[in-house]
Every structure is written in C-alpha cells, then in structure tokens.
Short mmCIF file of C-alpha atoms in Angstrom, two decimals:
data_model
loop_
_atom_site.label_atom_id
_atom_site.label_comp_id
_atom_site.label_asym_id
_atom_site.label_seq_id
_atom_site.Cartn_x
_atom_site.Cartn_y
_atom_site.Cartn_z
CA SER A 1044 -1.23 1.50 14.40
CA GLN A 1045 0.85 -1.64 14.65
CA GLN A 1046 1.83 -3.48 11.57
CA GLY A 1047 1.68 -7.16 10.95
CA GLU A 1048 4.61 -9.38 10.29
CA GLU A 1049 5.32 -11.35 7.19
CA ASP A 1050 7.64 -14.26 6.99
CA PRO A 1051 9.90 -14.95 5.46
CA GLN A 1052 11.30 -11.47 4.89
CA ALA A 1053 12.99 -12.77 1.77
CA LEU A 1054 12.41 -15.90 -0.29
CA SER A 1055 14.42 -17.15 -3.25
CA ILE A 1056 13.13 -20.05 -5.34
CA GLN A 1057 13.51 -21.58 -8.79
CA GLU A 1058 11.03 -21.07 -11.56
CA GLY A 1059 8.27 -23.66 -11.40
CA GLU A 1060 8.43 -24.05 -7.63
CA ASN A 1061 5.71 -22.92 -5.27
CA ALA A 1062 6.18 -19.91 -3.01
CA THR A 1063 4.46 -19.58 0.36
CA MET A 1064 4.39 -16.38 2.35
CA ASN A 1065 2.82 -15.94 5.76
CA CYS A 1066 1.37 -12.92 7.47
CA SER A 1067 0.23 -12.22 11.00
CA TYR A 1068 -1.79 -9.26 12.17
CA LYS A 1069 -2.75 -7.83 15.52
CA THR A 1070 -6.12 -6.13 15.18
CA SER A 1071 -9.58 -7.40 14.34
CA ILE A 1072 -10.28 -7.21 10.62
CA ASN A 1073 -13.04 -6.98 8.03
CA ASN A 1074 -10.78 -8.54 5.42
CA LEU A 1075 -7.19 -9.42 4.64
CA GLN A 1076 -5.66 -8.33 1.35
CA TRP A 1077 -2.49 -9.18 -0.50
CA TYR A 1078 -0.64 -6.77 -2.73
CA ARG A 1079 2.36 -6.98 -4.97
CA GLN A 1080 4.93 -4.25 -5.55
CA ASN A 1081 7.66 -4.25 -8.14
CA SER A 1082 10.75 -2.27 -7.18
CA GLY A 1083 10.05 1.46 -7.08
CA ARG A 1084 6.49 1.06 -8.29
CA GLY A 1085 3.00 1.32 -6.89
CA LEU A 1086 0.99 -1.54 -5.46
CA VAL A 1087 -1.09 -4.02 -7.39
CA HIS A 1088 -4.04 -5.62 -5.63
CA LEU A 1089 -3.87 -9.41 -5.84
CA ILE A 1090 -6.63 -10.87 -3.75
CA LEU A 1091 -8.99 -10.09 -0.89
CA ILE A 1092 -10.31 -12.59 1.61
CA ARG A 1093 -13.10 -11.63 3.99
CA SER A 1094 -13.01 -12.34 7.69
CA ASN A 1095 -15.71 -14.99 7.35
CA GLU A 1096 -13.82 -16.86 4.61
CA ARG A 1097 -11.11 -19.43 5.17
CA GLU A 1098 -9.66 -19.95 1.71
CA LYS A 1099 -9.77 -18.26 -1.65
CA HIS A 1100 -8.27 -18.95 -5.05
CA SER A 1101 -7.45 -16.72 -7.98
CA GLY A 1102 -5.47 -18.23 -10.85
CA ARG A 1103 -2.13 -19.37 -9.43
CA LEU A 1104 -2.83 -17.68 -6.11
CA ARG A 1105 -4.26 -19.35 -3.05
CA VAL A 1106 -4.92 -17.43 0.14
CA THR A 1107 -5.91 -18.81 3.52
CA LEU A 1108 -7.10 -16.95 6.56
CA ASP A 1109 -7.18 -18.14 10.16
CA THR A 1110 -8.82 -15.47 12.27
CA SER A 1111 -8.33 -17.45 15.47
CA LYS A 1112 -4.57 -17.24 14.94
CA LYS A 1113 -4.74 -13.84 13.24
CA SER A 1114 -2.74 -15.18 10.34
CA SER A 1115 -2.92 -15.56 6.59
CA SER A 1116 -0.86 -17.25 3.94
CA LEU A 1117 -0.34 -16.60 0.25
CA LEU A 1118 0.66 -19.46 -2.01
CA ILE A 1119 1.87 -18.81 -5.54
CA THR A 1120 2.00 -22.01 -7.54
CA ALA A 1121 4.24 -22.75 -10.51
CA SER A 1122 6.17 -19.54 -10.00
CA ARG A 1123 7.61 -17.54 -12.89
CA ALA A 1124 10.51 -15.12 -13.08
CA ALA A 1125 7.92 -12.37 -13.61
CA ASP A 1126 6.54 -13.08 -10.12
CA THR A 1127 9.70 -11.55 -8.65
CA ALA A 1128 8.47 -8.67 -6.47
CA SER A 1129 7.69 -7.68 -2.91
CA TYR A 1130 4.44 -9.03 -1.51
CA PHE A 1131 2.54 -7.30 1.26
CA CYS A 1132 -0.43 -8.35 3.30
CA ALA A 1133 -2.77 -5.65 4.52
CA ALA A 1134 -5.33 -5.95 7.27
CA GLY A 1135 -8.53 -4.22 6.22
CA GLY A 1136 -10.50 -2.42 8.89
CA SER A 1137 -13.40 -0.05 8.71
CA ASN A 1138 -13.69 2.76 6.16
CA TYR A 1139 -11.26 1.16 3.70
CA LYS A 1140 -8.35 1.62 6.12
CA LEU A 1141 -5.46 -0.80 5.56
CA THR A 1142 -2.60 -1.72 7.87
CA PHE A 1143 0.30 -3.18 5.93
CA GLY A 1144 2.72 -5.89 6.93
CA LYS A 1145 6.45 -5.56 6.43
CA GLY A 1146 6.49 -7.53 3.21
CA THR A 1147 8.25 -10.52 1.70
CA LEU A 1148 10.75 -10.03 -1.10
CA LEU A 1149 10.29 -12.92 -3.51
CA THR A 1150 12.96 -13.71 -6.06
CA VAL A 1151 12.17 -16.33 -8.69
CA ASN A 1152 15.27 -17.49 -10.49
CA PRO A 1153 14.95 -18.57 -14.13
CA GLY B 908 -10.34 -1.13 -14.29
CA ALA B 909 -9.90 1.67 -11.79
CA VAL B 910 -6.85 3.81 -12.48
CA VAL B 911 -5.14 6.18 -10.11
CA SER B 912 -2.42 8.51 -11.30
CA GLN B 913 0.15 10.51 -9.41
CA HIS B 914 2.11 13.50 -10.52
CA PRO B 915 5.00 14.01 -10.54
CA SER B 916 6.55 10.55 -10.54
CA ARG B 917 9.87 11.95 -9.36
CA VAL B 918 10.83 15.26 -7.83
CA ILE B 919 14.09 16.64 -6.53
CA CYS B 920 14.00 19.82 -4.50
CA LYS B 921 16.17 21.92 -2.27
CA SER B 922 15.83 21.87 1.48
CA GLY B 923 13.29 24.43 2.69
CA THR B 924 11.10 24.39 -0.40
CA SER B 925 7.58 22.99 -0.66
CA VAL B 926 6.50 20.22 -2.97
CA LYS B 927 2.99 19.37 -4.12
CA ILE B 928 2.01 15.87 -5.19
CA GLU B 929 -1.25 15.21 -7.01
CA CYS B 930 -3.31 12.06 -6.85
CA ARG B 931 -6.13 11.57 -9.33
CA SER B 932 -8.70 8.85 -9.79
CA LEU B 933 -9.08 8.76 -13.56
CA ASP B 934 -12.19 6.75 -14.18
CA PHE B 935 -14.08 6.72 -10.92
CA GLN B 936 -15.03 9.03 -8.11
CA ALA B 937 -13.30 8.55 -4.79
CA THR B 938 -14.85 9.98 -1.66
CA THR B 939 -11.86 8.75 0.30
CA MET B 940 -8.21 8.84 -0.63
CA PHE B 941 -5.21 7.75 1.40
CA TRP B 942 -1.61 8.92 1.55
CA TYR B 943 1.19 6.54 2.44
CA ARG B 944 4.89 6.90 2.89
CA GLN B 945 7.40 4.16 2.18
CA PHE B 946 11.09 4.16 3.07
CA PRO B 947 13.48 1.93 1.08
CA LYS B 948 12.86 -1.77 1.60
CA GLN B 949 10.20 -1.04 4.18
CA SER B 950 6.45 -1.27 4.27
CA LEU B 951 3.83 1.39 3.64
CA MET B 952 2.95 3.63 6.54
CA LEU B 953 -0.42 5.36 6.40
CA MET B 954 0.02 9.09 6.83
CA ALA B 955 -3.51 10.37 6.49
CA THR B 956 -6.99 9.72 5.22
CA SER B 957 -8.37 12.35 2.90
CA ASN B 958 -12.11 12.86 2.60
CA GLU B 959 -13.63 14.98 -0.11
CA GLY B 960 -14.91 18.26 1.24
CA SER B 961 -13.60 17.82 4.77
CA LYS B 962 -10.37 17.96 6.70
CA ALA B 963 -7.97 15.07 6.44
CA THR B 964 -7.51 12.67 9.32
CA TYR B 965 -3.85 12.26 10.20
CA GLU B 966 -2.23 9.23 11.78
CA GLN B 967 -0.44 9.58 15.07
CA GLY B 968 2.98 11.14 14.69
CA VAL B 969 2.27 12.77 11.32
CA GLU B 970 2.55 16.55 11.41
CA LYS B 971 -0.52 18.04 9.77
CA ASP B 972 1.16 21.41 9.29
CA LYS B 973 4.04 19.80 7.46
CA PHE B 974 2.02 17.47 5.27
CA LEU B 975 -0.89 19.50 3.96
CA ILE B 976 -3.66 17.50 2.34
CA ASN B 977 -6.43 18.90 0.20
CA HIS B 978 -9.24 16.83 -1.30
CA ALA B 979 -11.12 19.44 -3.27
CA SER B 980 -12.98 17.13 -5.63
CA LEU B 981 -14.03 13.51 -5.95
CA THR B 982 -11.15 12.82 -8.31
CA LEU B 983 -8.27 14.84 -6.89
CA SER B 984 -6.33 14.90 -3.66
CA THR B 985 -3.06 16.75 -3.15
CA LEU B 986 -0.28 16.33 -0.62
CA THR B 987 2.02 19.28 -0.04
CA VAL B 988 5.26 18.67 1.82
CA THR B 989 6.07 22.06 3.29
CA SER B 990 9.58 23.23 4.09
CA ALA B 991 10.98 19.92 3.00
CA HIS B 992 14.12 18.52 4.63
CA PRO B 993 16.34 15.62 3.61
CA GLU B 994 14.59 13.34 6.13
CA ASP B 995 11.37 13.86 4.15
CA SER B 996 12.94 12.07 1.21
CA SER B 997 10.80 9.03 0.61
CA PHE B 998 8.39 7.29 -1.74
CA TYR B 999 4.88 8.71 -1.37
CA ILE B 1000 1.96 6.62 -2.57
CA CYS B 1001 -1.70 7.55 -2.72
CA SER B 1002 -4.70 5.31 -3.04
CA ALA B 1003 -8.36 5.84 -3.71
CA GLY B 1004 -11.24 3.91 -2.25
CA GLY B 1005 -13.26 2.18 -4.93
CA LYS B 1006 -15.62 -0.69 -4.42
CA VAL B 1007 -16.26 -1.71 -0.86
CA ASP B 1008 -13.04 -2.72 0.90
CA THR B 1009 -10.88 -2.07 -2.15
CA GLN B 1010 -8.20 0.56 -2.58
CA TYR B 1011 -6.60 1.40 -5.92
CA PHE B 1012 -3.03 2.60 -5.66
CA GLY B 1013 -1.19 5.21 -7.65
CA PRO B 1014 2.29 4.54 -9.05
CA GLY B 1015 4.00 6.58 -6.36
CA THR B 1016 6.14 9.71 -6.24
CA ARG B 1017 9.83 9.57 -5.39
CA LEU B 1018 10.78 12.69 -3.44
CA THR B 1019 14.43 13.56 -2.94
CA VAL B 1020 15.27 16.58 -0.83
CA LEU B 1021 18.82 17.86 -1.20
#
C-alpha cells in the first residue's frame, strides 16, 4: 500500500516554540493517528482523530484533519527538549490496519 | 495501560540461521497483531497481519516462507526470520490491536545478520 507524506522531513526549533508537522495520505480512512518514536525505540500513540472530526486537542497537542484534501497537521505548542523525536502519521483503515507516513524528525534545542 | 513486549530486544546472528521474535500483549487479549519492519531513518512498513488461530495475511512483496508468523494464543505472536541474510537486518516492531482503532506497539527488536 502507498504511504503518505509528511513535511517537513526534519524540523529544528528552539525550546518554547511551536512545531507544526503536516501529513498527506492517499486512501480513504476511518481515522488518522499520530505516533512518536524516540531513536531506536517503539512507537507511542499520541492522538487519534476520526474521519468525521476536524480538530482535536490533547494537552499541548492539536491535530486537524481535512478529508477533502486528505491531509492532517500536528501542532505541538510550547515545545520542550524532551519532545525531540520522530513523529509519524498513520492512516487508519478497516480492521485496525495502519499505513504510516515517512515521518518528521523534530529536534527541539534547549 | 496496554503493554506489549517483544523479545529479544536485540539479536545478532550468522547468515543462514533462523531467528524467532516474540510479541506478547501483557495485560490484554489481542485477536489481531501486526508485524512491521523499519529500516534506519525510514517509516514502518507493514509486513503481515496475524490473527489468532488462523493464517497470517501478508502484504504484497513479503515472502511468507521467509517470515513465518504464528499467533497461537490471544497474547502471543511470533515472527521467525528463516535463513536470515544481511539484507534482513532491520528493526522489527509488533503491535497488538486493543480498543477499536487503536494499536499498541512493542519496543521493537533490532536484528543484525552478519
């Protein structure tokens, strides 16, 4: 299956700034999920937005979904050095199946 | 919260040998588990979907005879890389289906084939 695209591929910001990552996908979806991965580790689920939702918040995270454009964005506000990681979007289809994007490597400098 | 473990976390083997990786859901039952492969600085590629009590469903291009998957119970799925070669070196991650639409990921297994 085809993967989505995230942009930017890499993002470097200063602590306290906001970080925005975008994701596009190609197939129809039930939901769109965002995950975080620290180097060499497994994935941590951050947030899920359903196909009938347009925006969702969780703590410092804000996710938007535009199904007409097949795109989503993840905003991390007031970033911290501990937010440094790779962030992946995943298009959720039927039967739990996920199709991952290529990821954005976020570096938050202290 | 739902916890998924993988064992081993790292394995180094010689070319031609077989390696088994275990994926366990520790505090919930998972009818469906997934196996992914991730090359350095790349995304996760789904290899196969493992259903308890039935044959795994492999993604296009994944050799089922090379990557043997067994899902014998609701808490355990195994991936065996048979006759491993250096090009099989990768990071293998499993996940287990929990609540609707949610997957819980294991910590991954780093396989290095010499």
